[in-house]
Amino acid sequence: RAWRCSRRDASAPRGQEHGPGGEVRARARDPGNPFGRWVASGSGVWFAWVFGHGWTKESSGLSNPAGASALTFYRWSLYASDLAAVYRWNVASATWEKVLDETGVISLASSRDLLLANSYTSGIAIYDGRSWRQVASGLTGHAHDGGSSPHVIGVSAPEAGGLLVVQRGRVGLS
């Protein structure tokens, strides 16, 4: 393993090429457990207790574990994407449950009020704790497989409200 450690958190994979199960694409620290770490890698989602020691694979329920690409906590629940859908971790059953049937989700971001799923095929889906809705207003599109869909590079939900959206050559705040 090629791990680079920081002084703040010796378990956090920082700048490494590979971690448990392959290339680390995303990481999340459990806000309710200061010792728990999650990573999404080329072979699925992994969890470790005690600052990264003893990794266990936790990919049960994912449609495409090799496509695990994003992780975030929202309202004390862990969410992941695997390029086939978005899932919420069910602690009781130790499995992922599909919550959004959306392909191409490459990043997840959260604020106190919102969970954002950024898809390279459909733009941004927003979850407010009750339901999902698509956001495309004001986003420019480009061709994917003959269609025109918004290509969003990054998105975040600042605590002050609104969305910060980054598209190729363009940044916008709504």
XYZ file of C-alpha atoms in Angstrom:
174
model
C 0.000 0.000 0.000
C 1.176 3.465 -0.828
C -0.175 5.471 2.121
C 0.853 8.999 3.017
C -0.116 9.967 6.532
C -1.104 13.330 7.922
C -0.526 14.477 11.485
C -4.249 15.000 12.022
C -5.378 11.555 10.892
C -2.903 8.768 10.251
C -5.606 6.573 8.680
C -6.822 8.998 6.044
C -5.624 7.926 2.621
C -3.979 11.101 1.297
C -2.513 11.209 -2.169
C -2.029 7.452 -2.397
C -2.433 5.505 -5.601
C -3.860 2.370 -3.966
C -5.509 1.502 -0.700
C -7.652 -1.412 0.455
C -8.960 -3.118 -2.659
C -7.317 -0.836 -5.230
C -7.401 2.820 -6.200
C -9.132 4.969 -3.558
C -11.750 7.165 -5.222
C -13.490 8.583 -2.137
C -13.224 8.514 1.636
C -15.511 9.371 4.532
C -15.058 9.655 8.281
C -18.014 8.557 10.366
C -19.205 11.619 12.358
C -20.607 9.323 15.070
C -17.463 7.200 15.396
C -14.119 9.019 15.557
C -12.294 5.746 14.852
C -14.286 4.576 11.806
C -13.115 5.167 8.224
C -14.790 4.319 4.904
C -13.237 4.267 1.432
C -14.616 3.611 -2.053
C -12.098 1.807 -4.225
C -11.815 -0.107 -7.468
C -13.128 -3.231 -5.737
C -15.976 -1.753 -3.701
C -16.517 -0.036 -0.370
C -14.297 -0.796 2.612
C -14.558 0.014 6.344
C -11.886 0.123 9.049
C -11.975 0.627 12.797
C -9.170 2.221 14.812
C -7.642 4.644 12.314
C -7.477 2.428 9.241
C -6.391 -0.891 10.733
C -8.315 -4.048 9.831
C -10.136 -3.139 6.605
C -13.296 -5.147 5.791
C -15.094 -5.119 2.465
C -18.659 -3.790 2.796
C -20.103 -3.996 -0.744
C -23.166 -6.185 -0.185
C -26.099 -4.678 -2.085
C -24.061 -2.613 -4.568
C -24.927 -3.317 -8.214
C -21.400 -2.527 -9.439
C -18.813 -2.640 -6.613
C -15.943 -2.018 -9.075
C -17.629 1.301 -9.931
C -17.734 2.548 -6.315
C -16.910 6.210 -6.767
C -18.401 8.408 -4.036
C -19.127 8.435 -0.296
C -20.613 10.986 2.080
C -22.521 11.182 5.333
C -25.880 12.964 5.329
C -27.914 13.275 8.523
C -25.811 10.561 10.220
C -26.350 8.031 7.398
C -23.668 6.925 4.940
C -24.389 7.189 1.207
C -22.404 5.708 -1.693
C -22.571 5.519 -5.468
C -21.296 2.806 -7.798
C -21.991 4.403 -11.230
C -25.258 2.408 -11.355
C -27.178 4.019 -8.468
C -26.990 5.802 -5.111
C -27.298 3.752 -1.924
C -27.728 4.263 1.833
C -25.879 1.985 4.265
C -28.240 -0.057 6.452
C -26.367 -0.617 9.700
C -28.742 -3.320 10.970
C -28.426 -5.552 7.887
C -24.852 -4.474 6.958
C -25.904 -3.947 3.351
C -26.423 -1.106 0.879
C -30.024 -0.175 -0.058
C -30.719 1.593 -3.348
C -32.247 5.056 -2.803
C -31.770 6.609 -6.263
C -31.698 4.767 -9.579
C -29.295 7.148 -11.319
C -26.410 6.108 -13.568
C -23.099 7.904 -13.718
C -23.076 9.430 -10.205
C -19.425 10.366 -9.733
C -19.667 12.477 -6.585
C -21.869 12.982 -3.541
C -21.886 16.104 -1.382
C -23.956 17.021 1.636
C -24.875 19.952 3.806
C -27.081 20.117 6.860
C -30.203 20.221 4.662
C -29.319 18.570 1.341
C -27.662 15.557 -0.245
C -26.378 16.173 -3.788
C -25.705 13.451 -6.356
C -23.621 14.660 -9.299
C -24.083 12.493 -12.404
C -22.103 12.880 -15.620
C -25.197 11.725 -17.540
C -28.062 13.596 -15.835
C -26.624 16.555 -13.948
C -27.553 17.034 -10.304
C -30.120 15.201 -8.160
C -31.011 16.781 -4.810
C -32.370 14.911 -1.788
C -33.962 16.955 1.001
C -34.582 14.064 3.400
C -37.982 13.283 1.863
C -37.634 13.059 -1.917
C -35.212 13.427 -4.843
C -35.518 16.035 -7.603
C -33.407 16.767 -10.691
C -31.808 20.180 -11.233
C -30.985 21.260 -14.766
C -32.100 24.891 -14.857
C -29.222 27.117 -15.929
C -26.854 24.210 -16.634
C -25.305 23.991 -20.089
C -25.346 20.644 -21.841
C -23.201 18.772 -24.297
C -23.640 15.579 -26.285
C -23.452 12.163 -24.600
C -24.519 9.275 -26.830
C -26.370 11.618 -29.179
C -28.186 13.530 -26.423
C -27.469 16.749 -24.627
C -27.018 16.524 -20.870
C -25.416 18.859 -18.349
C -21.835 17.853 -17.578
C -21.151 18.922 -14.002
C -17.583 18.578 -12.731
C -18.338 19.434 -9.102
C -21.164 20.581 -6.870
C -21.550 21.629 -3.242
C -24.277 23.035 -1.015
C -22.867 25.875 1.112
C -24.417 26.151 4.578
C -25.577 29.678 3.676
C -27.865 28.146 1.041
C -27.935 27.667 -2.710
C -25.730 25.447 -4.852
C -22.192 25.956 -6.097
C -21.878 24.246 -9.487
C -18.713 23.803 -11.546
C -19.034 22.956 -15.228
C -16.280 22.826 -17.809
C -15.130 26.447 -18.153
C -17.934 27.767 -15.939
C -18.718 28.258 -12.235
C -22.137 29.276 -10.999
C -23.922 29.909 -7.708
C -27.680 29.588 -7.534
